[in-house]
Coordinates of C-alpha atoms in Angstrom, one line a residue:
M1 CA -16.5 -10.4 -12.9
P2 CA -15.7 -14.1 -12.6
L3 CA -14.2 -15.0 -9.2
D4 CA -11.7 -17.1 -11.1
H5 CA -10.8 -15.7 -14.5
Q6 CA -9.8 -19.2 -15.7
R7 CA -13.5 -20.2 -15.1
P8 CA -15.6 -17.5 -16.7
D9 CA -18.7 -19.6 -16.2
G10 CA -18.1 -20.1 -12.5
P11 CA -18.9 -18.0 -9.4
S12 CA -18.9 -14.3 -10.1
L13 CA -18.5 -11.0 -8.2
D14 CA -20.3 -7.7 -8.7
L15 CA -18.0 -4.7 -8.7
A16 CA -19.4 -1.1 -8.5
V17 CA -18.2 1.2 -11.2
A18 CA -18.6 5.0 -11.5
A19 CA -17.9 6.5 -14.9
A20 CA -18.2 10.2 -16.1
D21 CA -20.6 10.8 -18.9
N22 CA -18.1 12.5 -21.2
V23 CA -17.8 9.3 -23.2
D24 CA -16.0 11.1 -26.1
A25 CA -13.4 12.7 -23.9
P26 CA -10.5 13.6 -26.2
R27 CA -7.8 11.8 -24.2
G28 CA -9.8 8.7 -23.3
V29 CA -10.3 7.0 -20.0
L30 CA -8.5 8.0 -16.8
L31 CA -8.9 5.1 -14.3
M32 CA -8.0 6.0 -10.7
L33 CA -6.9 3.2 -8.5
T34 CA -7.1 3.3 -4.8
G35 CA -4.8 1.9 -2.1
G36 CA -4.8 -0.5 0.8
P37 CA -5.2 -3.1 -0.5
G38 CA -8.8 -2.9 0.7
Q39 CA -9.9 0.6 -0.1
P40 CA -12.9 1.0 -2.4
G41 CA -13.0 3.5 -5.3
V42 CA -16.5 4.7 -5.9
P43 CA -17.0 6.2 -2.4
L44 CA -13.8 8.3 -2.9
L45 CA -15.0 9.8 -6.2
A46 CA -15.8 13.2 -4.8
R47 CA -12.5 13.4 -3.0
V48 CA -10.6 12.5 -6.2
R49 CA -12.5 14.9 -8.3
A50 CA -11.6 17.7 -5.8
Y51 CA -7.8 17.3 -6.4
L52 CA -7.9 16.7 -10.2
A53 CA -7.6 19.8 -12.2
P54 CA -10.8 20.9 -14.0
E55 CA -9.1 20.6 -17.4
V56 CA -8.1 17.0 -16.6
L57 CA -11.7 16.2 -15.9
R58 CA -12.6 17.7 -19.2
E59 CA -9.9 16.0 -21.3
Y60 CA -10.4 12.6 -19.7
R61 CA -13.3 10.4 -18.9
L62 CA -12.8 9.7 -15.1
V63 CA -13.6 6.1 -14.0
M64 CA -13.3 4.5 -10.6
F65 CA -14.4 1.1 -9.4
D66 CA -14.5 -0.9 -6.2
Q67 CA -11.8 -3.5 -6.5
R68 CA -12.8 -7.1 -5.7
G69 CA -13.4 -7.6 -2.0
T70 CA -13.8 -3.9 -1.2
G71 CA -16.8 -1.6 -0.5
T72 CA -20.2 -2.5 1.1
P73 CA -20.6 -5.9 -0.5
G74 CA -16.9 -6.7 0.1
I75 CA -15.1 -8.8 2.6
N76 CA -16.2 -8.1 6.2
C77 CA -14.4 -9.8 9.0
P78 CA -15.7 -8.1 12.1
S79 CA -13.2 -9.4 14.7
L80 CA -10.2 -8.6 12.5
Q81 CA -11.6 -5.3 11.5
R82 CA -12.1 -4.3 15.1
A83 CA -8.6 -5.3 16.0
V84 CA -6.6 -3.7 13.2
G85 CA -8.9 -1.7 11.0
G86 CA -7.0 -0.4 8.0
S87 CA -3.6 -0.9 9.6
D88 CA -0.5 -2.3 7.8
F89 CA 1.4 -2.9 11.1
L90 CA -0.8 -3.6 14.2
T91 CA -0.5 -7.2 15.4
P92 CA -3.6 -9.2 14.5
P93 CA -5.1 -11.6 17.1
A94 CA -4.6 -15.2 16.0
E95 CA -8.3 -16.1 16.5
A96 CA -9.4 -13.1 14.4
V97 CA -7.2 -14.2 11.5
D98 CA -8.5 -17.7 11.6
E99 CA -12.1 -16.5 11.8
C100 CA -11.6 -14.2 8.8
A101 CA -10.1 -17.0 6.7
Q102 CA -13.0 -19.3 7.5
R103 CA -15.5 -16.5 6.7
I104 CA -14.1 -15.9 3.2
G105 CA -14.0 -19.6 2.6
P106 CA -12.6 -21.6 -0.4
G107 CA -12.4 -18.5 -2.6
L108 CA -9.8 -16.7 -0.4
G109 CA -7.1 -17.4 -3.0
Y110 CA -8.8 -15.2 -5.6
Y111 CA -8.1 -11.8 -4.2
G112 CA -4.5 -11.3 -5.4
T113 CA -3.4 -8.3 -7.6
P114 CA -3.3 -10.4 -10.8
D115 CA -7.0 -11.1 -10.3
T116 CA -7.6 -7.4 -10.1
V117 CA -5.5 -6.8 -13.2
E118 CA -7.8 -9.1 -15.2
D119 CA -10.8 -7.2 -13.7
I120 CA -9.3 -4.0 -15.1
E121 CA -8.9 -5.6 -18.5
L122 CA -12.5 -6.7 -18.6
L123 CA -13.5 -3.2 -17.5
R124 CA -11.5 -1.7 -20.3
Q125 CA -13.3 -3.8 -22.8
H126 CA -16.7 -2.9 -21.3
L127 CA -15.8 0.8 -21.6
D128 CA -14.8 0.2 -25.2
A129 CA -11.5 2.0 -24.6
D130 CA -8.5 1.1 -26.8
R131 CA -6.1 2.2 -24.1
L132 CA -6.3 3.4 -20.5
T133 CA -4.4 6.1 -18.5
L134 CA -4.0 4.7 -15.0
D135 CA -3.4 6.8 -11.9
G136 CA -2.7 4.7 -8.8
T137 CA -1.8 5.7 -5.3
S138 CA 0.1 3.5 -2.8
Y139 CA -1.1 -0.1 -3.4
G140 CA -2.9 1.4 -6.4
S141 CA 0.5 2.2 -7.9
F142 CA 1.4 -1.5 -7.7
T143 CA -1.9 -2.5 -9.4
A144 CA -1.4 0.1 -12.1
A145 CA 2.2 -1.1 -12.8
Q146 CA 1.1 -4.7 -12.9
Y147 CA -1.5 -3.9 -15.5
G148 CA 1.1 -2.0 -17.4
L149 CA 3.5 -5.0 -17.3
K150 CA 0.8 -7.4 -18.4
Y151 CA -0.9 -5.2 -21.0
P152 CA 1.6 -2.5 -22.1
D153 CA -0.1 -1.9 -25.5
R154 CA -3.3 -1.1 -23.7
V155 CA -1.8 1.6 -21.6
Q156 CA -1.5 5.2 -22.7
S157 CA 0.4 6.4 -19.6
L158 CA 0.8 5.9 -15.9
V159 CA 0.8 8.1 -12.8
L160 CA 2.3 6.2 -9.9
D161 CA 1.9 8.0 -6.6
S162 CA 3.5 6.9 -3.3
I163 CA 5.2 3.8 -4.9
V164 CA 4.8 0.2 -4.0
P165 CA 7.5 -1.2 -6.3
H166 CA 6.2 -3.6 -9.0
K167 CA 8.8 -6.2 -7.9
G168 CA 6.9 -6.4 -4.6
F169 CA 8.6 -5.8 -1.2
D170 CA 10.1 -7.7 1.7
P171 CA 7.2 -8.5 4.1
L172 CA 9.8 -8.4 6.9
A173 CA 9.7 -4.7 6.3
V174 CA 13.4 -4.1 6.9
D175 CA 13.5 -1.2 4.4
L176 CA 10.5 0.4 6.0
M177 CA 12.1 0.3 9.4
A178 CA 15.4 1.7 8.1
A179 CA 13.5 4.6 6.4
T180 CA 12.1 5.7 9.8
G181 CA 15.5 7.0 10.9
T182 CA 16.1 9.0 7.7
V183 CA 12.6 10.6 7.8
L184 CA 12.6 11.4 11.5
R185 CA 16.0 13.1 11.3
A186 CA 15.0 15.1 8.3
A187 CA 11.8 16.2 10.0
C188 CA 13.9 17.3 13.0
R189 CA 16.2 19.3 10.9
Q190 CA 13.3 21.2 9.4
D191 CA 11.9 22.1 12.9
P192 CA 13.8 24.8 14.8
A193 CA 12.2 23.6 18.0
C194 CA 13.7 20.1 17.6
T195 CA 17.0 19.9 19.5
T196 CA 17.0 16.1 20.3
D197 CA 17.8 12.9 18.4
P198 CA 14.3 11.4 17.8
V199 CA 15.8 8.2 16.3
A200 CA 17.8 7.5 19.4
D201 CA 14.8 8.3 21.6
L202 CA 12.6 5.9 19.6
A203 CA 15.2 3.1 19.7
W204 CA 15.4 3.5 23.5
L205 CA 11.6 3.3 23.9
V206 CA 11.4 0.2 21.7
Q207 CA 14.2 -1.4 23.7
H208 CA 12.3 -0.6 26.9
G209 CA 8.9 -2.2 26.1
V210 CA 7.1 0.2 23.8
S211 CA 5.5 -1.7 21.0
G212 CA 7.4 -1.2 17.7
T213 CA 4.4 -2.1 15.6
D214 CA 2.2 0.5 17.4
V215 CA 4.8 3.1 16.8
M216 CA 5.2 2.1 13.1
E217 CA 1.5 2.4 12.7
S218 CA 1.2 5.9 14.3
L219 CA 4.3 7.3 12.5
S220 CA 3.0 6.0 9.2
V221 CA -0.5 7.4 9.7
S222 CA 1.1 10.8 10.6
S223 CA 3.0 10.8 7.4
L224 CA -0.2 10.9 5.4
N225 CA -0.6 14.2 3.6
T226 CA -4.0 14.6 5.2
V227 CA -2.5 14.4 8.7
N228 CA 1.0 15.6 9.6
P229 CA 3.5 15.0 6.8
S230 CA 6.0 17.2 8.4
L231 CA 5.8 15.0 11.6
K232 CA 5.9 18.3 13.5
G233 CA 5.9 17.7 17.3
I234 CA 6.6 14.0 17.2
P235 CA 10.3 14.3 18.1
A236 CA 9.3 16.2 21.3
I237 CA 6.7 13.4 22.1
L238 CA 9.4 10.7 21.8
H239 CA 11.9 12.7 23.9
A240 CA 9.4 13.4 26.6
A241 CA 8.4 9.7 26.8
R242 CA 12.1 8.6 27.1
N243 CA 12.4 11.0 30.0
G244 CA 9.4 9.6 31.9
D245 CA 6.5 11.7 30.6
D246 CA 4.7 9.3 28.3
A247 CA 1.2 11.0 28.3
G248 CA 1.9 12.5 24.9
L249 CA 3.1 9.2 23.5
K250 CA 0.0 7.4 24.7
E251 CA -2.3 10.0 23.2
F252 CA -0.3 9.8 19.9
L253 CA -0.5 6.0 19.7
Q254 CA -4.2 6.2 20.4
Q255 CA -5.1 8.9 18.0
A256 CA -2.7 8.4 15.0
T257 CA -4.1 5.1 13.9
S258 CA -6.2 3.5 11.2
S259 CA -7.6 0.9 13.6
G260 CA -11.0 2.5 13.7
L261 CA -11.7 2.2 10.0
S262 CA -14.8 0.2 9.0
Y263 CA -14.6 -2.6 6.5
D264 CA -16.3 -0.6 3.7
A265 CA -13.6 2.1 4.1
L266 CA -10.7 -0.3 4.1
S267 CA -11.3 -4.0 4.5
A268 CA -8.9 -5.7 6.8
G269 CA -10.0 -9.1 5.4
L270 CA -9.3 -8.1 1.8
H271 CA -6.0 -6.6 3.0
M272 CA -4.9 -9.9 4.5
A273 CA -6.1 -12.0 1.5
T274 CA -4.3 -9.9 -1.0
L275 CA -1.0 -9.5 0.9
C276 CA -0.9 -13.2 1.8
S277 CA -1.3 -14.1 -2.0
D278 CA 0.9 -11.3 -3.4
L279 CA 4.0 -11.3 -1.1
R280 CA 6.9 -13.7 -0.9
F281 CA 7.4 -14.9 2.7
P282 CA 10.2 -16.9 4.2
W283 CA 7.9 -19.9 4.1
T284 CA 6.5 -19.3 0.5
G285 CA 6.8 -22.6 -1.4
Q286 CA 6.6 -24.8 1.7
S287 CA 3.3 -23.6 3.2
T288 CA 1.7 -27.0 2.6
R289 CA 4.0 -28.4 5.3
G290 CA 2.0 -26.7 8.0
Q291 CA 2.2 -23.8 10.4
S292 CA 5.1 -25.4 12.3
A293 CA 7.3 -25.4 9.1
R294 CA 6.3 -21.8 8.4
G295 CA 7.3 -20.8 11.9
Q296 CA 10.7 -22.5 11.5
A297 CA 11.3 -20.7 8.2
L298 CA 10.4 -17.4 9.8
E299 CA 12.8 -17.9 12.7
T300 CA 15.6 -18.9 10.3
A301 CA 15.0 -15.7 8.3
L302 CA 15.0 -13.6 11.5
R303 CA 18.3 -15.1 12.6
R304 CA 19.8 -13.9 9.3
L305 CA 18.8 -10.3 9.9
D306 CA 21.3 -7.7 11.0
P307 CA 19.8 -5.8 14.0
K308 CA 21.6 -2.7 12.8
H309 CA 19.4 -2.7 9.6
L310 CA 16.3 -2.6 11.8
Y311 CA 17.3 0.3 13.9
P312 CA 15.4 2.1 15.6
Y313 CA 13.2 -1.0 15.7
D314 CA 14.1 -4.6 16.7
L315 CA 13.4 -8.3 15.8
R316 CA 10.3 -8.3 18.0
T317 CA 8.9 -5.6 15.8
V318 CA 9.5 -7.6 12.7
R319 CA 8.0 -10.7 14.2
E320 CA 4.8 -9.0 15.5
Q321 CA 3.8 -6.9 12.6
Q322 CA 0.5 -7.7 10.8
M323 CA 1.9 -9.0 7.5
I324 CA 3.9 -11.7 9.4
Q325 CA 1.6 -12.7 12.2
G326 CA -1.4 -12.6 9.8
C327 CA 0.0 -14.5 6.9
L328 CA 1.8 -16.9 9.1
R329 CA -1.7 -18.3 10.0
W330 CA -3.4 -17.7 6.7
P331 CA -4.5 -20.9 4.9
A332 CA -2.3 -22.0 1.9
A333 CA -4.0 -20.8 -1.2
R334 CA -3.0 -19.5 -4.7
T335 CA 0.2 -17.5 -4.8
S336 CA 0.1 -14.5 -7.1
T337 CA 2.1 -14.9 -10.4
Y338 CA 3.4 -11.9 -12.2
P339 CA 4.4 -11.2 -15.8
K340 CA 7.9 -12.3 -16.8
A341 CA 8.7 -8.9 -18.3
Q342 CA 9.8 -6.6 -15.5
E343 CA 10.6 -3.3 -17.3
L344 CA 7.7 -0.9 -17.3
L345 CA 7.2 0.4 -20.8
P346 CA 4.5 3.1 -20.9
P347 CA 5.4 6.8 -20.2
T348 CA 5.3 7.1 -16.4
L349 CA 5.2 9.9 -13.8
I350 CA 6.3 8.8 -10.4
L351 CA 5.3 11.0 -7.5
Q352 CA 6.9 10.5 -4.1
G353 CA 6.9 12.4 -0.8
S354 CA 10.2 12.6 1.1
N355 CA 8.4 12.0 4.4
D356 CA 6.4 9.0 3.4
L357 CA 6.7 6.2 6.0
F358 CA 4.3 3.8 4.2
C359 CA 6.4 3.8 1.0
P360 CA 10.1 4.9 1.3
V361 CA 11.8 7.0 -1.3
E362 CA 14.0 4.0 -2.2
W363 CA 11.0 2.2 -3.6
A364 CA 10.3 5.1 -6.0
R365 CA 13.9 5.2 -7.1
W366 CA 13.8 1.5 -7.9
E367 CA 10.6 2.0 -9.9
Q368 CA 12.2 4.7 -12.0
A369 CA 15.3 2.5 -12.6
N370 CA 13.0 -0.3 -13.9
A371 CA 10.9 1.8 -16.2
R372 CA 11.8 2.7 -19.8
S373 CA 10.5 6.2 -19.7
A374 CA 9.8 7.5 -16.2
R375 CA 10.2 10.8 -14.5
L376 CA 10.5 10.8 -10.7
V377 CA 9.4 13.8 -8.7
V378 CA 10.3 13.7 -5.0
V379 CA 8.3 16.4 -3.2
P380 CA 10.3 17.7 -0.2
G381 CA 8.3 17.5 3.1
S382 CA 5.4 15.8 1.5
G383 CA 4.0 12.5 2.8
H384 CA 1.9 9.6 1.6
G385 CA -0.6 10.5 -1.2
V386 CA 1.3 13.2 -3.0
Q387 CA -1.6 14.2 -5.2
R388 CA -3.2 15.6 -2.0
D389 CA -0.3 18.1 -2.0
P390 CA -0.7 21.1 -4.4
R391 CA 2.8 20.4 -5.7
G392 CA 1.9 16.9 -6.6
Q393 CA -1.4 18.0 -8.1
D394 CA 0.5 20.4 -10.4
E395 CA 3.0 17.7 -11.5
A396 CA 0.1 15.3 -12.3
R397 CA -1.8 18.0 -14.2
K398 CA 1.2 18.9 -16.4
F399 CA 1.9 15.2 -17.1
L400 CA -1.6 14.3 -18.0
L401 CA -2.1 17.3 -20.2
G402 CA 1.3 17.3 -21.7

């Protein structure tokens, strides 16, 4: 693939692709898109095949690829990777961010989602497929929707799992913070052993020095369908910590984290490069005025926030999270541009877990409202990555074979 799709004869990237050999599959190509951003596709092939129904694998030609900047030949920033791994929230050290940007070099502006959309279009042509069926999870849902907006006539249908809305999201993460209270209280109601208010306990802990970004990281990781989507036991950990016994909380924060992921499992450098291009920050549009101007724009935006909307977190949590502290220092580069059309046209299945703390249910509802023909299935008690849940697998099977 060309690094810059406007310069097809310029520097290029090699992206690994895995494609099933049933070239004449009756329903065409099913392209599975992974998350992050920063997660490769090819190494996850066996895992994906395990949750797709056998009849889906017969009817479709399964294809996966390593999106630009991911996988073994992808972006490797050792200091940043050691500090945050695959996290969305952990505060990145300033020197690690600077070192990563320098390591990527002048091409760091070519890792936005629109660049990946063009990679997918070239891949479609290479596969000689008239149309694609795309199935994307988390960030992959955003990529799939962006391809559907840009090339609606080349899409057969979409499965969007654990939605990142195609309008993007607020990097200050106010809606993510607000969702914590809803999910924690729901988890408590489902657990007969929970007799406390986990949201009040969490708010107290944040107010008394516990890192909000650390807690956001661990709660979100726990909401993965492969970990603890019911969040069972977490209210008790929070309550004990508020009452002076913080051993369980320390263990929780240490173990429920993606900070140990290697770059070829989820690249922290690619994660930063994509988010800093894709998202609209308080300083977007004035980044050339320098870091001081960015900081002033951030502080102005923070002053406008209502602390009640951040509960059980606080302004310090907003300021210290990875997207803010990382992109605050990231060099000015290309800002992602998106299609003018904002209604998703292809037939779409939206899968959402009620306990997802990476992608709140409100994002999925927005996506449904901005798609012409979309069915939303919210799976009670499920977390992030609904196709890991048998109920989500069944919904995807029925849609893909319908």
